[in-house]
Tab-separated table of C-alpha atoms and ligand atoms in Angstrom:
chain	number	residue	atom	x	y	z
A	1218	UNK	CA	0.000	0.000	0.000
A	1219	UNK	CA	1.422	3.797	-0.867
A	1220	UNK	CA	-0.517	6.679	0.238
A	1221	UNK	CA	-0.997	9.347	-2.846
A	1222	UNK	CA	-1.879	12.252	-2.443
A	1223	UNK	CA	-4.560	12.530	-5.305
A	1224	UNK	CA	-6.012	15.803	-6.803
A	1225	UNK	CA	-10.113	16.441	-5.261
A	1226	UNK	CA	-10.945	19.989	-6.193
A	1227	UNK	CA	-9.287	22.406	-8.197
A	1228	UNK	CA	-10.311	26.166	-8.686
A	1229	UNK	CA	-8.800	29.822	-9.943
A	1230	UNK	CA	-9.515	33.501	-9.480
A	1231	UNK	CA	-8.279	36.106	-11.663
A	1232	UNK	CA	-8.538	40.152	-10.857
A	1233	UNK	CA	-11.735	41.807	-12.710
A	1234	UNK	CA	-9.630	44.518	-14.593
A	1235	UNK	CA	-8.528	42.912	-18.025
A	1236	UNK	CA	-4.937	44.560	-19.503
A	1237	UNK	CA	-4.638	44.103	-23.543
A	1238	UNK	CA	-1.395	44.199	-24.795
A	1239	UNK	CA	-2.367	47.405	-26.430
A	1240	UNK	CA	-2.497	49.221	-23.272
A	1241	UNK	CA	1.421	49.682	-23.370
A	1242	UNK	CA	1.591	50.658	-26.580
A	1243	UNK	CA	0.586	53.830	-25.860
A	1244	UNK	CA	3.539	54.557	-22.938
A	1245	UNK	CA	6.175	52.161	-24.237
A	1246	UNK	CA	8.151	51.542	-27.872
A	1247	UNK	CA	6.626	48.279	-27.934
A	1248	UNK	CA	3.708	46.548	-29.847
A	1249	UNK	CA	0.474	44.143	-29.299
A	1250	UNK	CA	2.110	42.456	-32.800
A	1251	UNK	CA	5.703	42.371	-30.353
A	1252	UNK	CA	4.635	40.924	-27.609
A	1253	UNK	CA	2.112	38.545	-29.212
A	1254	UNK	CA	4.807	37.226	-31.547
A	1255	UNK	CA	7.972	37.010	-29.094
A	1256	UNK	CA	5.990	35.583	-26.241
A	1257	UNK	CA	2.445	34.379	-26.985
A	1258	UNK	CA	0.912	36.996	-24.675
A	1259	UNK	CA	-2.410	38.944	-25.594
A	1260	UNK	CA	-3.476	40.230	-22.755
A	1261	UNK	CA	-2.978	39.610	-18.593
A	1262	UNK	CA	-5.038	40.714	-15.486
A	1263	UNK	CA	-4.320	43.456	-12.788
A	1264	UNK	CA	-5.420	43.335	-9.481
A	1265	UNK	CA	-7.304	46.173	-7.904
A	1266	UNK	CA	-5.669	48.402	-5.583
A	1267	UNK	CA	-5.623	47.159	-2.249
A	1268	UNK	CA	-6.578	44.031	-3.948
A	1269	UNK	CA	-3.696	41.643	-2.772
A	1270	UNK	CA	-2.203	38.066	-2.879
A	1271	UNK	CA	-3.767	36.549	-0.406
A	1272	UNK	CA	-7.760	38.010	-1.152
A	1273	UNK	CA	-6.872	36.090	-4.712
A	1274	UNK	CA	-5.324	33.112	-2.881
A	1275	UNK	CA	-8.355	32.891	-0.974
A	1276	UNK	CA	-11.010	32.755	-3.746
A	1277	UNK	CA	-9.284	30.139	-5.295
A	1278	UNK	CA	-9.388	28.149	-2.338
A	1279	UNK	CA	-12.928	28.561	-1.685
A	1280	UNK	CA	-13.534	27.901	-5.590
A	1281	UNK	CA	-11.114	24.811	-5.085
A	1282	UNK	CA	-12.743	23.397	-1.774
A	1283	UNK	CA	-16.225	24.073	-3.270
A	1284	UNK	CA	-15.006	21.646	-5.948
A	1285	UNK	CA	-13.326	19.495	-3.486
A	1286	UNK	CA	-17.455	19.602	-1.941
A	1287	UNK	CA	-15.142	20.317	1.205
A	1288	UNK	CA	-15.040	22.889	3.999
A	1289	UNK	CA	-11.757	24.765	5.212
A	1290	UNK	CA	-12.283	22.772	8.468
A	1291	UNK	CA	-11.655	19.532	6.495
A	1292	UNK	CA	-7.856	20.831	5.698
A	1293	UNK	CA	-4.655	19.985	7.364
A	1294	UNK	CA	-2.682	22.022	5.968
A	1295	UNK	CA	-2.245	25.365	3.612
A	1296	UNK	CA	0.664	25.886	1.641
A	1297	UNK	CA	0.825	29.053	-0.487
A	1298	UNK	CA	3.647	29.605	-3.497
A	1299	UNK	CA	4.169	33.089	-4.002
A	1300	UNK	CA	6.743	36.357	-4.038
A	1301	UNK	CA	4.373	38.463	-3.949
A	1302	UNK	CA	3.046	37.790	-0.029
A	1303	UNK	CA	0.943	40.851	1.117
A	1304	UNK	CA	3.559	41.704	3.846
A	1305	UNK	CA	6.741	40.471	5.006
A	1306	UNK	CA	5.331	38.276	7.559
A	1307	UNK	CA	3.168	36.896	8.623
A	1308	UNK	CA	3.224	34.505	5.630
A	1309	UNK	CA	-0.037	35.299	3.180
A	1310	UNK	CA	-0.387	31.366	3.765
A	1311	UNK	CA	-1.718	32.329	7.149
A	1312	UNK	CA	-3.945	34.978	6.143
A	1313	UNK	CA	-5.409	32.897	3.347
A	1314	UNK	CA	-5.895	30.142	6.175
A	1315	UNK	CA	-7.951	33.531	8.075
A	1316	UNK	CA	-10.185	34.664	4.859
A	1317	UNK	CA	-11.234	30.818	4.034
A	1318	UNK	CA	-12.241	30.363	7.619
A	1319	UNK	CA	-9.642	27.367	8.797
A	1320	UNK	CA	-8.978	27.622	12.351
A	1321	UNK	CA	-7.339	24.511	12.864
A	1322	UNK	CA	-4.018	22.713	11.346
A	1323	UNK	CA	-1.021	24.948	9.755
A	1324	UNK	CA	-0.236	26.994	6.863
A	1325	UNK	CA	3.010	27.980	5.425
A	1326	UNK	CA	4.586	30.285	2.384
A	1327	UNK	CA	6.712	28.638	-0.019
A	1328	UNK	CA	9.147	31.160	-2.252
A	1329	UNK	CA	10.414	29.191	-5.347
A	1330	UNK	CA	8.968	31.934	-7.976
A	1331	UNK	CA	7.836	30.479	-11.077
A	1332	UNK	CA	8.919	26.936	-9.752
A	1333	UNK	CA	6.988	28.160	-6.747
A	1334	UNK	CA	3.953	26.105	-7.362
A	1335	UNK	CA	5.737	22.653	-8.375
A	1336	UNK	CA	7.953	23.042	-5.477
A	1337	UNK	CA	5.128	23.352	-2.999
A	1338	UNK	CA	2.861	20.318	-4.523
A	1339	UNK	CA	6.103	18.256	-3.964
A	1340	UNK	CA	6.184	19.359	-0.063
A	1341	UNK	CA	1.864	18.610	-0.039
A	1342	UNK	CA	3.078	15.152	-1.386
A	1343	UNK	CA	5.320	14.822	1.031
A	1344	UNK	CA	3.299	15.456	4.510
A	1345	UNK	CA	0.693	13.166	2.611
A	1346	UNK	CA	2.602	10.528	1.943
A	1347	UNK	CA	4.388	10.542	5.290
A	1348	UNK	CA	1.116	10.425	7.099
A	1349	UNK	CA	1.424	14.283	8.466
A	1350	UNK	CA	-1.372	15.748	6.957
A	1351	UNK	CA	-4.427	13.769	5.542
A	1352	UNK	CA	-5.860	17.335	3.236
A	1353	UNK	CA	-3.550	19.816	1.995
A	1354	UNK	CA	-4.736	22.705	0.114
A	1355	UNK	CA	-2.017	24.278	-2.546
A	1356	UNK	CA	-2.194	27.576	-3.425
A	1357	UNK	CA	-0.145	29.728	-6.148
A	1358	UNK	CA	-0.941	33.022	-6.103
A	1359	UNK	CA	0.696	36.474	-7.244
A	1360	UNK	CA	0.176	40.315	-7.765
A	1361	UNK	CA	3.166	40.663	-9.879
A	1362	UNK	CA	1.912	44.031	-11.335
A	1363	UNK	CA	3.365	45.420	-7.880
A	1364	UNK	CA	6.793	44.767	-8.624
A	1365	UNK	CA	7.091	45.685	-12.094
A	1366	UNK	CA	9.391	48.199	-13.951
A	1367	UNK	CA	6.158	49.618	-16.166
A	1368	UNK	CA	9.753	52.009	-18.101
A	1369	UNK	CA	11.033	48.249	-18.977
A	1370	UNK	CA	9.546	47.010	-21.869
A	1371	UNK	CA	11.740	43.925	-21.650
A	1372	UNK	CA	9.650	42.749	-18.474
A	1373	UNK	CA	6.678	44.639	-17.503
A	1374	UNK	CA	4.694	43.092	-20.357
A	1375	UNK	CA	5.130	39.590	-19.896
A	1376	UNK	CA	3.668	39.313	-16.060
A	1377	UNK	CA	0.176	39.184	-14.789
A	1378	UNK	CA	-1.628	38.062	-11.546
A	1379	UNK	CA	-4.262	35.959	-10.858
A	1380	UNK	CA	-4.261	32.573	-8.119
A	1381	UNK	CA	-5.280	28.567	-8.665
A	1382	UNK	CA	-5.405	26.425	-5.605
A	1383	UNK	CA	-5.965	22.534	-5.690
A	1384	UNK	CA	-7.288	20.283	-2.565
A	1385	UNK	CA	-4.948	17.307	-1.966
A	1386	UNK	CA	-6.261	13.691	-0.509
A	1387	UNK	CA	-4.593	10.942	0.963
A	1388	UNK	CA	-5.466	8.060	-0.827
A	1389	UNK	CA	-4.335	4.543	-1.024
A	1390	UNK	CA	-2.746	3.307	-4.152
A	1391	UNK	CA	-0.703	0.390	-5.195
A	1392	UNK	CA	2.371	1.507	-5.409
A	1393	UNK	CA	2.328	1.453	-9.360
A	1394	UNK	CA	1.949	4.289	-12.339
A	1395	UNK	CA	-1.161	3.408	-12.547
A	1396	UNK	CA	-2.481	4.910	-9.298
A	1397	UNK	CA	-4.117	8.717	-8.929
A	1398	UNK	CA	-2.264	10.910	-7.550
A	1399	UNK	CA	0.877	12.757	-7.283
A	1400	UNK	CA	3.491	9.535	-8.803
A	1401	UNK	CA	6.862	11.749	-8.718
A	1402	UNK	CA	8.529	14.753	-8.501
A	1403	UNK	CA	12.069	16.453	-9.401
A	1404	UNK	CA	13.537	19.654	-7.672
A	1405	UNK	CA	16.474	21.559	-8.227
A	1406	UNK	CA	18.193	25.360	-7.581
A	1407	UNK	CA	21.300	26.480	-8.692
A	1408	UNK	CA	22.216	30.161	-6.798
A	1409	UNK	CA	25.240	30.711	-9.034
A	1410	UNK	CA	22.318	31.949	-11.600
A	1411	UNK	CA	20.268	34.972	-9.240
A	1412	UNK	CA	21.583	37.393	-11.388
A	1413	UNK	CA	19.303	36.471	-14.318
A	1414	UNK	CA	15.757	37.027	-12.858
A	1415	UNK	CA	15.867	38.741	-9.389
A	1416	UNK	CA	13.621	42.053	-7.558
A	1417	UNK	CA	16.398	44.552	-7.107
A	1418	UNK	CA	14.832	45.511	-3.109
A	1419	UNK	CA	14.488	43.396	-0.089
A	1420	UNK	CA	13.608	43.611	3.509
A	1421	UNK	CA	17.554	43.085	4.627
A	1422	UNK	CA	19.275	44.995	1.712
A	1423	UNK	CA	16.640	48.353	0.440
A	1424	UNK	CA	14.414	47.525	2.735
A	1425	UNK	CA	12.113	48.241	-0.597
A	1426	UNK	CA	9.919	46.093	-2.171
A	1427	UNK	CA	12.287	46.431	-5.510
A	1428	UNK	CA	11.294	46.080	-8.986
A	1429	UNK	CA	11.773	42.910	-11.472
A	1430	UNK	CA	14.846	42.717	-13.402
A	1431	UNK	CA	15.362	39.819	-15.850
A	1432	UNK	CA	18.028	38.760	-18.509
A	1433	UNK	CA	15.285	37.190	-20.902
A	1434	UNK	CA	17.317	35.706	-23.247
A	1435	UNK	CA	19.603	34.005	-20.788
A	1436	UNK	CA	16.379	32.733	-18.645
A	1437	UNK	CA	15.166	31.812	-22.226
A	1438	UNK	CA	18.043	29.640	-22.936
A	1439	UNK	CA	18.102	27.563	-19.697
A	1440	UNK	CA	14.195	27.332	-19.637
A	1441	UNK	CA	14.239	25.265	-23.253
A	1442	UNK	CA	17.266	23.344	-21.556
A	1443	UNK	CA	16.380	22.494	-18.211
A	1444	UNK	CA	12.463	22.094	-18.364
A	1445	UNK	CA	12.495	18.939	-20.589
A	1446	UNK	CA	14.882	17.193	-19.074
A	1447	UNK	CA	13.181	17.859	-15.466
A	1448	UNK	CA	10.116	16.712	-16.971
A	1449	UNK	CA	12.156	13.267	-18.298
A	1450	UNK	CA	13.647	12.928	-14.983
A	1451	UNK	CA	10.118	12.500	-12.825
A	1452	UNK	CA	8.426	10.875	-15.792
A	1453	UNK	CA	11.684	8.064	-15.371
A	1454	UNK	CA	11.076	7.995	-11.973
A	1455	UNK	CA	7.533	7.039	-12.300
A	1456	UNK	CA	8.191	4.437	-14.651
A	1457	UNK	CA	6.938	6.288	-17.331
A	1458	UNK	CA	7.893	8.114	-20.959
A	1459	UNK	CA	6.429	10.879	-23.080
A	1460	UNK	CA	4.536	8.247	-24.648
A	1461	UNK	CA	2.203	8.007	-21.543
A	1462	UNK	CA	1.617	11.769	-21.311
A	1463	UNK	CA	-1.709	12.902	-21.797
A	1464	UNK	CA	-1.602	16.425	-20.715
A	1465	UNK	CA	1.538	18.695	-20.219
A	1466	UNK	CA	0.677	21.349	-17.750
A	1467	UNK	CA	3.401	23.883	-17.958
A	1468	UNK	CA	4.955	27.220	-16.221
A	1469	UNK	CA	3.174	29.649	-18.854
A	1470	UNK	CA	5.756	32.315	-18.978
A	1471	UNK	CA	6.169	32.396	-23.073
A	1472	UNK	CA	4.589	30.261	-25.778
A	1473	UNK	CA	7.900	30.002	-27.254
A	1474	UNK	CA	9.405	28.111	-24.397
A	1475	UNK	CA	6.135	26.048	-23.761
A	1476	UNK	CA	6.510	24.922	-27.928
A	1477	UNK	CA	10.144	24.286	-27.331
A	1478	UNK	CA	10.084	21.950	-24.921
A	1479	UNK	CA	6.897	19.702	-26.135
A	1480	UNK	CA	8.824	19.427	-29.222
A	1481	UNK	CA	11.905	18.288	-26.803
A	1482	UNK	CA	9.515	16.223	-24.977
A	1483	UNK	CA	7.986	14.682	-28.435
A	1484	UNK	CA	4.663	15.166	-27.385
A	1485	UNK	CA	2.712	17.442	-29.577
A	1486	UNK	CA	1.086	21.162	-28.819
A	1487	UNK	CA	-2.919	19.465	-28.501
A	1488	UNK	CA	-1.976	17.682	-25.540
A	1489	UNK	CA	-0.376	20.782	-23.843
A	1490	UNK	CA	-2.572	23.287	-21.926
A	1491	UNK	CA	-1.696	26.726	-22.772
A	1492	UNK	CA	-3.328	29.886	-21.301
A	1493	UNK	CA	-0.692	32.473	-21.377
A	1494	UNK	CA	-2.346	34.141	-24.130
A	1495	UNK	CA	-5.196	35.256	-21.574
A	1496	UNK	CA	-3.001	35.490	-18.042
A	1497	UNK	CA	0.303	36.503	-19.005
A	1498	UNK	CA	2.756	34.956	-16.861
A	1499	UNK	CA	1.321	34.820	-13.386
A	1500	UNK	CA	4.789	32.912	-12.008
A	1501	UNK	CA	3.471	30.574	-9.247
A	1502	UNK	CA	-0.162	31.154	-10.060
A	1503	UNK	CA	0.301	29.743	-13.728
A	1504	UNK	CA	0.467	26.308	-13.206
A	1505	UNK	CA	-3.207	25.877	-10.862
A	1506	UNK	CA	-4.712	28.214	-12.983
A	1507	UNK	CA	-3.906	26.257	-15.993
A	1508	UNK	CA	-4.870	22.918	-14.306
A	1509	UNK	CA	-8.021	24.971	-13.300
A	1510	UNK	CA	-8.843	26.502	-16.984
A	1511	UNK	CA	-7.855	22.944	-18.042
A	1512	UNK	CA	-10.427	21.257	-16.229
A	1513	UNK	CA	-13.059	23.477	-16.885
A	1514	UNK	CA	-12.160	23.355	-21.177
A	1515	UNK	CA	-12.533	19.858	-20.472
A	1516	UNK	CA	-9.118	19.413	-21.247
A	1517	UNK	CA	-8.149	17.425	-18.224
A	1518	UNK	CA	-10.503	14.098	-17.371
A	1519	UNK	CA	-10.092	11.836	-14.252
A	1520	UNK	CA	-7.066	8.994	-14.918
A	1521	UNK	CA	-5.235	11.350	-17.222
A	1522	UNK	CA	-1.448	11.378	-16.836
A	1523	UNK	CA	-0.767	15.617	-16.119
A	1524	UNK	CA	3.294	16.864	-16.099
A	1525	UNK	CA	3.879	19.768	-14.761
A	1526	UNK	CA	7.352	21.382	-15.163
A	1527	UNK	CA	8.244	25.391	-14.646
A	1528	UNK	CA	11.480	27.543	-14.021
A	1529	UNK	CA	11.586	30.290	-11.720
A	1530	UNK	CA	14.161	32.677	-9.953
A	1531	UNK	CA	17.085	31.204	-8.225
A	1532	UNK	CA	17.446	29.505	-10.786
A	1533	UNK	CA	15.196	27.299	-9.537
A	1534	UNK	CA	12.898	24.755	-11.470
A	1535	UNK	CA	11.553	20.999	-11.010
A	1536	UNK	CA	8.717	19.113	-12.057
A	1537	UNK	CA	5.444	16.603	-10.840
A	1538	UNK	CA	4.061	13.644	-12.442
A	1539	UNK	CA	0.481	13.682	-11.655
A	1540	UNK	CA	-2.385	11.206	-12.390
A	1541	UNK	CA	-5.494	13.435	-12.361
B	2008	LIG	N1	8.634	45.398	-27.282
B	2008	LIG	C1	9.470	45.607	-28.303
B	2008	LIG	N2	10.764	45.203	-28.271
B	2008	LIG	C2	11.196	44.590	-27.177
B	2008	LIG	C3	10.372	44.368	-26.067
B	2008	LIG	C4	9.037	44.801	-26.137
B	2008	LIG	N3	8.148	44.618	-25.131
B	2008	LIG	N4	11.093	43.735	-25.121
B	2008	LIG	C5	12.337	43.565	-25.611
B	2008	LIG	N5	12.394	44.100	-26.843
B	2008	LIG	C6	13.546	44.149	-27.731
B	2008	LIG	C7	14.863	44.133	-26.987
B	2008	LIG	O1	15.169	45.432	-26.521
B	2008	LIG	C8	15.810	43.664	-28.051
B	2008	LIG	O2	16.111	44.758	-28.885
B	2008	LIG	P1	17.611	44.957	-29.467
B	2008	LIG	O3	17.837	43.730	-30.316
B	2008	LIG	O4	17.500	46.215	-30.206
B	2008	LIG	O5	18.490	44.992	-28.252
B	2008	LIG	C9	14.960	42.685	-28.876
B	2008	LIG	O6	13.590	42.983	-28.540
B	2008	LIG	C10	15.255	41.231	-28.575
B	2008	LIG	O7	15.340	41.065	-27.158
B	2008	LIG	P2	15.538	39.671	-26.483
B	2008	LIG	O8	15.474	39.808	-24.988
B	2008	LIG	O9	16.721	38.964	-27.070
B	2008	LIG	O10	14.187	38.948	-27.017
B	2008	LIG	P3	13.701	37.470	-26.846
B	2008	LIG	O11	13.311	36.927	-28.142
B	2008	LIG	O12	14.635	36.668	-25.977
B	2008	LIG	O13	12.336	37.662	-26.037
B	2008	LIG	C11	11.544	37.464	-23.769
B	2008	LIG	C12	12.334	38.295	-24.783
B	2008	LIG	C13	10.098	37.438	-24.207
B	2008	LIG	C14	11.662	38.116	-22.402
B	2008	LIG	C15	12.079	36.025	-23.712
B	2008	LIG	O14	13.476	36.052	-23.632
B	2008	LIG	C16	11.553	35.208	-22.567
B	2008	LIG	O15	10.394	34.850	-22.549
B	2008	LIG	N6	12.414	34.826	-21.646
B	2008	LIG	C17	12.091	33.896	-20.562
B	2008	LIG	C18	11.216	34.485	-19.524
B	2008	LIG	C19	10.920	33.404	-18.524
B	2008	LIG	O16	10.625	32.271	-18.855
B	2008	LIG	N7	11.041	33.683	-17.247
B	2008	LIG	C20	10.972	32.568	-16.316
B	2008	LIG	C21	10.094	32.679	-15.307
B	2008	LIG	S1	9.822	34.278	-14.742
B	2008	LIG	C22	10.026	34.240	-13.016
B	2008	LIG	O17	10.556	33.317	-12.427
B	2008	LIG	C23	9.614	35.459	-12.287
């Protein structure tokens, strides 16, 4: 017997206000034909003002335990992926954990950036499997518009915010691919890379909040590199190939990358969910959104073999073999 921790509800919330691509063509030398061509992108949400991480967080996880047919009293355990958190602490994990109305059990903030979201399903996993918690809740959610250069054209048209959340369930399985559930998962860093994608302010340097700065090409590069061969590492350690993949559920940071590396992968672009073209890149948000938009398409169907791979600051980037 292996205890999985298997997928029960899944949900998203995205900010009202809608941002088209031609929106900065009016303050920037840039174009909608630009950015739709270099990076797949047509338009992205904004959150409100005073509209924060963890008021999206948290309407994704009501949307996700509604799904679930769960309440927040049901969870163990909250685990939010962000860099975005509304303060410096206390983690927005815990004020998520406040808004949904969970009183009981723990909730934590995981900071991975894009990876953010793979890195804290594999931690979920984890307490599940070693009997610590019996429901998680994961949570990616981000108000990158706060932290953007809007003088850089480079970055401030790629981002967007937004949140996804899925409710995680110990289940039994046999110890085989053929079980639900979260089958395997592959995490690395490498800090020799921070100076590729980092904020340039932080609580014990500016003491700022900082702005985005990003060496897109170089990110580019590794991303094509390293996000395949993640994605063959957890696949080989479930046993599995591309051959078994029904859905590819990637970091949607640039269409680009996301075509890249299905071709590396041999699996072709109708079994890969792709939503950047409506959210932008939401960095930890972009993966449960997709599985959420997924879902709801009608994409993604119970027993369906889901990889999820994404790169991030750090460098940091991994991947999780799921079966839906
Ligand atoms: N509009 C018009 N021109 C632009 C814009 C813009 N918005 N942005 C850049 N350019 C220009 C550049 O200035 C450059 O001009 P130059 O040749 O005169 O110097 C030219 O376009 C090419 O620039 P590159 O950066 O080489 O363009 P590239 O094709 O690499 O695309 C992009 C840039 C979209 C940023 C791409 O590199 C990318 O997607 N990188 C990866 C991003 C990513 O995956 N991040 C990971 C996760 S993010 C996270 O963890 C927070």
């Amino acid at each position: 017997m292996t205890l999985r921790a298997v997928v029960r509800g899944v949900g998203h919330h995205l900010p009202a206000r809608v941002v088209p691509n031609s929106e900065f063509e009016s303050r920037l030398d840039t174009s909608d034909e630009w950015i739709r061509t270099r990076t797949g992108i047509e338009r992205r949400h904004f959150a409100a003002e005073g509209e924060t991480t963890s008021d999206l967080g948290a309407a994704a996880a009501r949307a996700a335990l509604a799904d679930a047919g769960l309440a927040a009293g049901d969870l163990d355990a909250l685990i939010l992926a962000t860099s975005t958190a509304d303060l410096t602490f206390p983690s927005a994990a815990t004020m998520i954990q406040d808004k949904i109305g969970m009183t009981g059990g723990f909730a934590f903030d995981v900071q991975a950036v894009c990876a953010g979201f793979v890195f804290a399903l594999a931690n979920a996993s984890a307490l599940i499997s070693s009997g610590q918690a019996r429901r998680v809740m994961v949570v990616g959610a981000e108000t990158f518009s706060r932290i953007l250069d809007f003088d850089d054209r480079s970055t401030c048209v790629l981002f967007g915010d937004g949140a996804g959340a899925v409710v995680l369930e110990a289940a039994e399985g046999e110890g085989t691919a053929r079980d639900r559930g979260v089958l395997a998962t592959d995490l690395h860093s490498d800090g020799r890379y921070r100076e590729l994608l980092y904020v340039d302010g932080g609580v014990s340097t500016t003491r700022t909040a900082g702005q985005l700065r990003m060496q897109g090409n170089q990110v580019f590069r590794h991303a094509v590199e390293k996000l395949a061969e993640t994605a063959h590492a957890a696949l080989e350690k479930a046993g599995l190939n591309s051959g078994d993949v029904d859905w590819i559920v990637p970091h949607q940071a640039n269409l680009r990358i996301i075509t890249a590396t299905a071709s590396r992968m041999q699996v072709p672009m109708e079994r890969v969910v792709v939503t950047v073209q409506d959210h932008g890149n939401t960095s930890a948000a972009s993966i449960p959104l997709a599985l959420s938009v997924g879902r709801e398409r009608g994409q993604i169907k119970r027993g369906d073999l889901i990889v999820m791979e994404a790169i991030g600051g750090g460098l940091t980037w991994g991947s999780v073999v799921l079966r839906w």
